[in-house]
XYZ file of C-alpha atoms in Angstrom:
598
model
C 107.943 101.793 127.897
C 111.585 101.053 127.872
C 113.603 104.219 127.884
C 116.814 102.324 127.671
C 119.491 104.937 127.855
C 122.939 103.750 126.995
C 124.677 104.014 130.061
C 128.077 103.348 129.191
C 128.583 104.956 126.084
C 131.734 104.682 128.005
C 133.742 105.771 125.231
C 136.583 104.035 126.913
C 139.559 105.703 128.291
C 139.532 108.068 125.416
C 136.437 106.694 124.144
C 134.544 107.279 121.201
C 136.376 109.226 119.014
C 139.033 111.908 119.013
C 141.682 110.203 116.999
C 141.745 107.338 119.455
C 141.195 104.962 116.578
C 144.596 105.767 115.159
C 146.239 105.414 118.546
C 144.630 102.062 119.153
C 145.268 100.889 115.653
C 148.938 101.630 115.792
C 151.117 103.590 113.436
C 150.664 101.027 110.670
C 146.898 101.483 110.472
C 145.795 103.253 107.299
C 142.250 103.788 108.603
C 141.375 106.826 110.673
C 138.890 105.062 112.940
C 137.837 108.275 114.647
C 136.586 109.574 111.299
C 134.962 106.227 110.490
C 133.170 106.142 113.858
C 131.712 109.591 113.278
C 130.794 108.796 109.691
C 128.987 105.536 110.550
C 127.121 107.221 113.379
C 125.898 109.863 110.972
C 124.946 107.128 108.494
C 122.629 105.667 111.148
C 120.796 108.963 111.374
C 120.717 109.202 107.567
C 119.176 105.713 107.373
C 116.455 106.703 109.831
C 115.922 109.980 107.987
C 115.550 108.137 104.683
C 112.991 105.754 106.187
C 111.095 108.717 107.630
C 111.214 110.450 104.257
C 109.766 107.396 102.515
C 107.015 107.162 105.134
C 106.252 110.868 104.689
C 105.810 110.364 100.943
C 103.485 107.429 101.678
C 101.564 109.574 104.158
C 101.125 112.497 101.763
C 100.057 110.165 98.948
C 97.521 108.436 101.186
C 96.057 111.737 102.385
C 95.703 112.991 98.803
C 94.036 109.758 97.668
C 91.540 109.932 100.533
C 90.810 113.590 99.852
C 90.134 112.937 96.158
C 87.994 109.926 97.060
C 85.965 111.957 99.568
C 85.293 114.809 97.156
C 84.456 112.436 94.297
C 82.023 110.363 96.353
C 80.107 113.080 98.210
C 77.208 112.887 95.717
C 77.854 109.388 94.386
C 75.733 106.703 96.032
C 77.276 103.794 94.068
C 81.025 104.524 94.153
C 81.695 101.447 91.991
C 85.105 102.642 90.824
C 86.470 102.795 94.373
C 85.010 99.409 95.342
C 87.226 97.550 92.882
C 90.451 96.097 94.319
C 93.892 96.582 92.804
C 95.570 93.187 92.490
C 99.076 94.447 93.293
C 97.963 96.684 96.163
C 95.790 93.901 97.600
C 98.819 91.582 97.536
C 100.901 94.229 99.335
C 98.281 94.742 102.015
C 97.675 91.032 102.565
C 101.283 89.879 102.645
C 103.166 92.901 104.007
C 101.184 95.855 105.349
C 98.615 93.943 107.433
C 100.467 90.649 107.812
C 101.446 89.196 111.202
C 104.762 87.389 111.399
C 103.147 84.018 110.924
C 99.560 83.162 110.013
C 97.407 85.020 112.544
C 98.791 85.996 115.936
C 99.844 89.613 116.388
C 98.024 91.563 119.114
C 96.946 88.665 121.297
C 99.206 88.547 124.340
C 101.139 85.482 125.424
C 99.465 85.029 128.795
C 101.166 83.195 131.666
C 98.467 84.033 134.217
C 95.778 86.675 134.721
C 98.474 89.095 135.935
C 101.492 87.999 133.902
C 102.124 87.990 130.183
C 105.171 88.175 127.970
C 103.840 90.640 125.422
C 102.757 90.502 121.801
C 104.415 89.920 118.439
C 105.291 92.713 115.989
C 103.799 92.697 112.519
C 105.742 91.342 109.552
C 106.653 94.844 108.355
C 107.727 95.926 111.842
C 109.871 92.801 112.226
C 111.528 93.443 108.869
C 112.448 96.994 109.877
C 113.734 95.936 113.308
C 115.881 93.139 111.877
C 117.224 95.433 109.160
C 118.114 98.142 111.684
C 119.656 95.639 114.087
C 121.693 94.172 111.215
C 122.826 97.658 110.215
C 124.032 98.324 113.759
C 125.890 95.004 113.952
C 127.561 95.670 110.601
C 128.555 99.188 111.638
C 130.027 97.861 114.904
C 132.520 95.637 113.118
C 133.075 97.412 109.794
C 136.720 98.315 108.918
C 138.035 96.607 112.087
C 140.927 94.181 111.508
C 140.209 91.290 113.874
C 143.570 89.673 113.140
C 145.393 92.321 115.165
C 146.410 92.196 118.842
C 143.550 91.657 121.336
C 144.058 95.003 123.060
C 144.006 96.877 119.766
C 140.845 95.123 118.508
C 139.099 95.653 121.844
C 139.911 99.382 121.752
C 138.444 99.750 118.275
C 135.252 97.898 119.211
C 135.021 99.954 122.395
C 135.151 103.254 120.538
C 132.784 102.169 117.775
C 130.060 100.724 120.013
C 130.247 103.694 122.373
C 129.757 106.142 119.537
C 126.830 104.223 118.033
C 125.145 103.786 121.412
C 125.046 107.521 122.074
C 123.758 108.345 118.590
C 121.012 105.714 118.875
C 119.761 107.468 121.993
C 118.392 110.311 119.842
C 115.675 108.218 118.115
C 115.251 106.236 121.341
C 114.151 109.291 123.312
C 112.213 110.765 120.395
C 110.082 107.610 120.164
C 109.425 107.605 123.911
C 107.688 110.993 123.939
C 103.946 111.484 123.998
C 104.523 114.662 121.969
C 106.634 112.988 119.308
C 106.063 115.191 116.206
C 106.502 112.176 113.915
C 103.219 110.687 115.164
C 101.164 113.288 113.329
C 103.667 113.934 110.544
C 104.032 110.290 109.473
C 100.629 109.035 110.622
C 102.220 106.335 112.769
C 100.524 105.498 116.059
C 102.091 106.001 119.459
C 101.660 102.250 119.966
C 104.003 101.538 117.041
C 106.560 104.069 118.275
C 106.294 102.471 121.712
C 107.224 99.107 120.184
C 110.157 100.642 118.288
C 111.261 102.473 121.431
C 111.519 99.232 123.379
C 113.608 97.550 120.689
C 115.837 100.577 120.117
C 116.421 100.563 123.868
C 117.615 96.969 123.691
C 119.952 97.825 120.826
C 121.412 100.736 122.804
C 121.827 98.529 125.866
C 123.633 95.816 123.885
C 125.999 98.360 122.323
C 126.681 99.874 125.750
C 127.423 96.459 127.255
C 129.677 95.616 124.302
C 131.426 98.953 124.829
C 132.023 98.266 128.532
C 133.090 94.657 127.992
C 135.501 95.720 125.253
C 137.149 98.171 127.664
C 137.397 95.494 130.363
C 138.887 92.963 127.939
C 141.417 95.463 126.635
C 142.477 96.527 130.111
C 142.530 92.966 131.449
C 144.753 91.836 128.596
C 147.441 94.158 130.003
C 146.808 94.334 133.745
C 144.572 91.374 134.621
C 140.848 91.198 135.406
C 141.141 92.246 139.044
C 142.980 95.422 138.128
C 140.525 96.120 135.287
C 137.476 95.950 137.572
C 139.237 97.976 140.249
C 140.060 100.697 137.717
C 136.466 100.721 136.430
C 135.049 101.522 139.875
C 137.759 103.826 141.193
C 138.601 106.108 138.263
C 135.816 108.707 138.252
C 135.523 108.934 134.483
C 135.148 105.172 134.149
C 133.004 104.785 137.262
C 130.258 107.024 135.875
C 130.253 105.079 132.612
C 130.035 101.808 134.534
C 127.115 103.141 136.616
C 125.350 104.215 133.444
C 125.754 100.788 131.868
C 124.452 99.055 135.003
C 121.426 101.386 135.046
C 120.763 100.530 131.422
C 120.852 96.792 132.041
C 118.428 97.278 134.952
C 116.194 99.370 132.652
C 115.903 96.602 130.079
C 115.234 93.939 132.706
C 112.510 95.863 134.523
C 110.993 97.035 131.241
C 110.412 93.475 130.029
C 106.742 92.701 129.506
C 106.410 90.290 132.393
C 107.476 92.921 134.966
C 105.912 95.868 133.155
C 102.438 94.353 133.171
C 102.571 92.844 136.638
C 103.737 95.995 138.442
C 103.016 98.857 136.051
C 102.877 101.724 138.565
C 106.128 100.585 140.209
C 107.694 99.970 136.800
C 106.943 103.486 135.597
C 108.522 105.252 138.583
C 111.559 102.950 138.579
C 111.919 103.330 134.815
C 112.102 107.117 134.981
C 114.533 107.011 137.921
C 116.842 104.519 136.196
C 116.714 106.491 132.933
C 117.760 109.666 134.757
C 120.579 107.788 136.471
C 121.759 106.350 133.154
C 121.743 109.756 131.446
C 123.515 111.471 134.349
C 126.156 108.760 134.446
C 126.691 109.069 130.723
C 126.831 112.867 130.907
C 129.585 112.859 133.539
C 131.396 110.077 131.693
C 131.555 112.120 128.504
C 131.975 115.534 130.091
C 134.956 114.609 132.282
C 137.015 113.918 129.156
C 135.217 116.448 126.935
C 134.408 113.734 124.437
C 132.771 114.669 121.117
C 129.714 112.439 121.683
C 128.483 114.932 124.277
C 126.815 116.979 121.529
C 124.480 114.059 120.790
C 123.539 113.900 124.454
C 122.525 117.565 124.260
C 119.959 116.547 121.633
C 118.753 113.678 123.818
C 118.218 115.949 126.809
C 116.524 118.570 124.626
C 114.015 115.961 123.394
C 113.233 114.845 126.936
C 112.826 118.433 128.179
C 110.612 119.316 125.196
C 108.273 116.393 125.834
C 107.984 117.085 129.569
C 107.439 120.798 128.984
C 104.761 120.118 126.354
C 102.978 117.757 128.722
C 103.104 120.331 131.524
C 101.747 123.065 129.241
C 98.950 120.802 127.978
C 97.849 120.042 131.530
C 98.001 123.696 132.540
C 96.167 125.004 129.495
C 93.373 122.421 129.586
C 92.702 122.450 133.326
C 93.403 125.940 134.660
C 91.007 128.866 134.337
C 87.220 129.236 134.057
C 86.773 127.432 137.363
C 89.043 124.519 136.444
C 87.914 120.997 135.603
C 85.119 119.156 137.395
C 84.898 115.370 137.312
C 82.063 112.910 137.926
C 82.813 109.182 138.222
C 79.830 106.810 137.907
C 80.108 103.130 138.801
C 78.441 101.000 136.101
C 77.409 97.336 135.861
C 80.134 94.944 134.803
C 82.930 96.535 136.848
C 83.307 99.655 134.707
C 82.915 103.340 135.430
C 82.023 106.344 133.315
C 84.252 109.357 133.918
C 82.894 112.696 132.712
C 85.190 115.704 132.909
C 83.882 119.238 132.455
C 86.862 120.988 130.893
C 88.127 124.448 131.761
C 88.610 125.274 128.063
C 86.952 124.247 124.765
C 88.213 121.051 123.159
C 88.228 120.430 119.412
C 87.097 116.822 119.630
C 87.752 114.305 116.872
C 86.983 110.569 116.839
C 89.755 108.322 118.102
C 91.462 110.887 120.314
C 92.881 109.808 123.656
C 94.006 111.630 126.760
C 95.960 110.922 129.929
C 94.083 111.281 133.210
C 95.667 112.361 136.488
C 93.581 111.745 139.609
C 95.610 112.761 142.665
C 93.090 111.252 145.083
C 93.393 107.841 143.376
C 97.019 107.720 142.245
C 99.090 110.797 142.985
C 102.005 110.127 140.629
C 100.089 108.281 137.950
C 98.695 109.225 134.553
C 96.917 106.681 132.397
C 95.771 106.857 128.748
C 92.115 106.369 127.828
C 90.193 106.812 124.593
C 87.713 109.685 124.621
C 84.326 108.008 124.187
C 82.132 111.090 123.942
C 82.279 114.859 123.932
C 79.596 117.487 124.403
C 79.559 121.245 124.333
C 77.170 123.437 126.306
C 76.874 127.133 126.935
C 78.283 128.242 130.273
C 75.686 130.494 131.859
C 77.436 133.236 133.760
C 75.434 136.327 134.638
C 78.511 138.354 135.430
C 79.925 137.941 131.935
C 76.763 139.232 130.255
C 76.230 138.796 126.538
C 79.268 137.706 124.473
C 80.831 140.669 122.715
C 83.408 138.964 120.508
C 84.676 135.543 119.391
C 86.830 135.174 122.496
C 83.783 135.628 124.739
C 81.798 133.086 122.717
C 84.541 130.494 123.099
C 84.932 131.326 126.779
C 81.274 130.602 127.445
C 81.407 127.163 125.805
C 81.963 124.337 128.268
C 83.306 121.092 126.823
C 82.724 117.833 128.641
C 84.623 114.702 127.674
C 83.712 111.208 128.810
C 85.645 107.980 129.212
C 84.641 104.379 129.947
C 87.206 102.746 132.240
C 87.095 99.042 133.095
C 88.156 98.389 136.676
C 90.960 95.868 136.811
C 94.005 96.207 139.058
C 95.945 99.207 140.347
C 94.616 102.621 139.345
C 91.502 101.464 137.456
C 90.517 99.013 140.187
C 90.888 101.666 142.893
C 88.856 104.164 140.849
C 85.941 101.765 140.403
C 86.011 100.693 144.056
C 85.913 104.304 145.276
C 82.897 105.115 143.086
C 81.035 101.874 143.857
C 81.516 102.402 147.608
C 79.250 105.469 147.545
C 75.510 104.882 148.086
C 74.546 106.309 144.692
C 77.573 104.845 142.921
C 78.893 108.311 142.081
C 82.110 110.073 143.009
C 82.970 113.727 142.488
C 86.719 114.212 142.410
C 89.512 116.247 140.859
C 90.967 115.098 137.571
C 93.568 116.708 135.348
C 93.363 115.882 131.650
C 96.442 115.834 129.440
C 95.458 115.900 125.810
C 94.017 115.556 123.334
C 96.447 113.305 121.531
C 96.073 112.152 117.951
C 93.208 109.859 117.096
C 92.975 107.300 114.337
C 92.703 108.633 110.818
C 89.282 109.881 109.829
C 86.931 107.549 107.949
C 85.152 110.183 105.830
C 86.461 108.859 102.491
C 85.075 105.319 102.823
C 81.714 104.345 101.332
C 81.373 101.396 103.706
C 82.664 101.442 107.265
C 82.583 98.407 109.547
C 83.610 98.937 113.153
C 84.339 95.946 115.402
C 84.615 96.486 119.144
C 85.103 94.226 122.126
C 84.199 95.350 125.653
C 85.434 98.867 126.415
C 86.874 98.993 122.905
C 83.496 100.446 121.974
C 84.861 103.806 123.101
C 86.796 103.912 119.835
C 83.780 103.020 117.682
C 81.054 105.267 119.152
C 82.641 108.636 118.205
C 83.188 107.422 114.645
C 79.561 106.278 114.415
C 78.262 109.675 115.547
C 80.685 111.489 113.231
C 79.736 109.404 110.161
C 75.978 109.529 110.755
C 76.148 113.315 111.169
C 78.329 113.572 108.056
C 75.918 111.433 106.042
C 73.020 113.645 107.098
C 74.980 116.779 106.182
C 76.371 115.374 102.931
C 79.996 115.869 104.014
C 81.252 112.250 103.962
C 81.416 109.418 101.436
C 79.910 106.909 103.892
C 76.696 105.203 102.776
C 76.861 102.142 105.050
C 78.056 102.140 108.657
C 78.007 98.867 110.602
C 79.012 98.652 114.244
C 79.634 95.172 115.697
C 80.014 95.150 119.478
C 80.915 92.006 121.413
C 79.973 92.112 125.116
C 79.815 89.506 127.866
C 76.384 90.372 129.301
C 73.523 92.740 128.319
C 74.209 94.884 131.381
C 77.305 96.199 129.593
C 74.925 98.126 127.341
C 74.568 100.597 130.209
C 78.122 101.810 129.541
C 77.068 103.735 126.433
C 73.246 103.829 126.729
C 72.876 107.656 126.946
C 75.153 108.169 123.943
C 73.517 105.478 121.811
C 70.113 106.970 122.615
C 71.352 110.246 121.153
C 72.845 108.553 118.083
C 69.664 106.551 117.392
C 67.683 109.791 117.422
C 69.928 111.460 114.817
C 68.508 112.518 111.480
C 68.718 109.889 108.674
C 70.297 107.401 111.056
C 68.151 104.515 109.779
C 69.379 105.048 106.219
C 73.043 104.503 106.995
C 73.609 102.809 110.389
C 73.248 99.198 111.458
C 74.239 97.977 114.928
C 74.916 94.314 115.735
C 75.341 93.298 119.370
C 76.804 89.904 120.278
C 76.385 88.723 123.882
C 78.955 86.024 124.598
C 77.652 85.004 128.046
C 73.884 85.551 128.219
C 72.187 84.289 131.364
C 69.099 83.255 129.384
C 67.668 83.548 125.881
C 65.125 86.066 127.198
C 67.930 88.627 127.439
C 68.486 88.436 123.687
C 66.028 90.555 121.771
C 66.440 92.864 118.775
C 64.736 96.261 119.157
C 64.558 96.825 115.379
C 65.936 95.716 112.031
C 68.784 98.205 112.368
C 69.673 97.310 115.965
C 70.052 93.554 116.331
C 71.205 91.357 119.209
C 72.636 87.829 118.943
C 73.878 85.233 121.445
C 77.482 83.975 121.271
C 80.452 85.346 119.409
C 80.392 86.697 115.857
C 81.766 84.860 112.859
C 83.977 87.651 111.547
C 84.543 86.042 108.133
C 80.824 85.608 107.533
C 79.895 89.130 108.654
C 82.604 90.727 106.545
C 81.679 88.623 103.521
C 78.008 89.591 103.802
C 78.796 93.295 103.846
C 81.283 93.050 101.002
C 78.654 91.452 98.747
C 76.887 94.818 98.700
C 79.931 96.991 99.302
C 79.702 100.672 98.433
C 83.005 102.336 97.614
C 86.201 101.512 99.448
C 85.569 99.711 102.740
C 87.256 100.499 106.044
C 87.312 97.850 108.759
C 88.369 98.997 112.211
C 88.817 97.004 115.405
C 89.432 97.899 119.019
C 89.256 95.308 121.749
C 90.987 92.206 123.105
C 93.969 90.942 121.151
C 92.192 87.759 120.059
C 89.372 89.771 118.451
C 91.843 92.106 116.732
C 93.766 89.177 115.282
C 90.562 87.518 114.062
C 89.413 90.690 112.288
C 92.892 91.198 110.800
C 92.874 87.649 109.431
C 89.409 88.100 107.913
C 90.389 91.376 106.213
C 93.539 89.809 104.768
C 91.529 86.889 103.388
C 89.089 89.271 101.667
C 91.674 91.525 100.031
C 90.937 90.300 96.505
C 87.140 90.490 96.945
C 87.003 94.273 97.146
C 88.947 97.380 98.111
C 89.213 97.162 101.890
C 91.510 98.903 104.381
C 92.218 97.744 107.927
C 92.641 99.981 110.982
C 93.621 98.519 114.348
C 93.379 100.668 117.457
C 95.613 99.329 120.211
C 97.650 100.678 123.077
C 100.384 98.404 124.372
C 102.214 99.299 127.564
């Protein structure tokens, strides 16, 4: 996650703003560049506010449509009206909302080796926004500047402008980096998308900071020579702190590149935080020594960072302290995975798609990693000393919530966790785990008449809670769902052990046979004897699924609006996305991709 903090918003010798534009521009300049710098910086925030406002309107409209659809379809088993596609909306979803940049590739990583990759591609809509915002920043950096003037004068104007914009851009940069970003729930945008935007905003801030520093060096060198310019930059305290901040920012962007981030994630995270702190401190001293007006924006940046850290600390404390604390059981499972079950200190209002960050001091002291909550149970806590519950508080106190995760052992933290559990004779490890969460899950699927959930490997942790929720809702008459299809792609049948106890519970639910169908695809079976279908509603097949064919079959008998979700390897996600886009005109179908890039 690239928290690229603009080091050198080195607002130059009098940087960024207080009438320095007029001084640099000379007495003949008719433009008050200090006013222009402030105005353009505020325009950047207005642009982002306008985009957020438009997204909020979209969010409210979508929520209202889903609510009306849910209420209308509760006692309607056909839902024909909602199954019909809108030509214009289908075009928008196919060509803009769900479209990758090119024909197919979006979430599949560009892999160099098993340990190295260079990341993924943004979607078409994300790319459009990033290019538009980058173009806006470039235009604002050069607007109203007369490039025909003397070199020193032009350099001073660019220096002030880029420094101002860099500091202002830090506000959305730090907002997007936070786990407790309020816009995630308000706008319905995933943390994964904000993570992508955060990385690119960081690069914009870094480029503006470098341009700011270079402009100061060019302006100074034009008068005193390059040697004197560099000597001044590292000896004058005000300039030195700005230079340190810029260097920290460049280092941030280099070490936050995908190839380093994925290869050495634990090291990256610690170094990233340390460099970000150094960049902010350098910038703070740089601005404070001259009492520059941009300092007020840095107050907002620091407030956002403190808010996020404080919220995380409070979440951990509230969820894990009291009532005997949390207790954690780690079970090694076939296929290099482990099931982690945490008995929480306090009740947890579980919803499908939620995720949490796990801290396990005995495995990785400084580390916290995000995992999707695969299952949640509540049981009464028997405590003779408490006696019978007397009020609502006592009832809640006596409820013990357990949450479970499936974690695939790979490298670093997950590999060490699996190895520790597997090393025990019974394959079980009792340890201490702190849970930070819950964080927002994917939007609920209650308004869809047909729901098709694709999962690959441990991506099934996203699908299972939705399946339980929809089957229970169908039985209770509280959801629109009349068909629920789960398609799970696994390498070997032994991976079924990951979720066997939960699926046993789901298959025993009331009216399950009327609504749920499960299709298991085993990509690497050892023999055909391993492939057998227990019933007509739970079927097993060898090989990989043909996504187009499966989706087409279900859409032939589609009930209401269809939701297609996917969670798994990037190649599977891209294949499902392509199939949904190709079927947009065949019926009303929405696409939901659960992903977490890091």
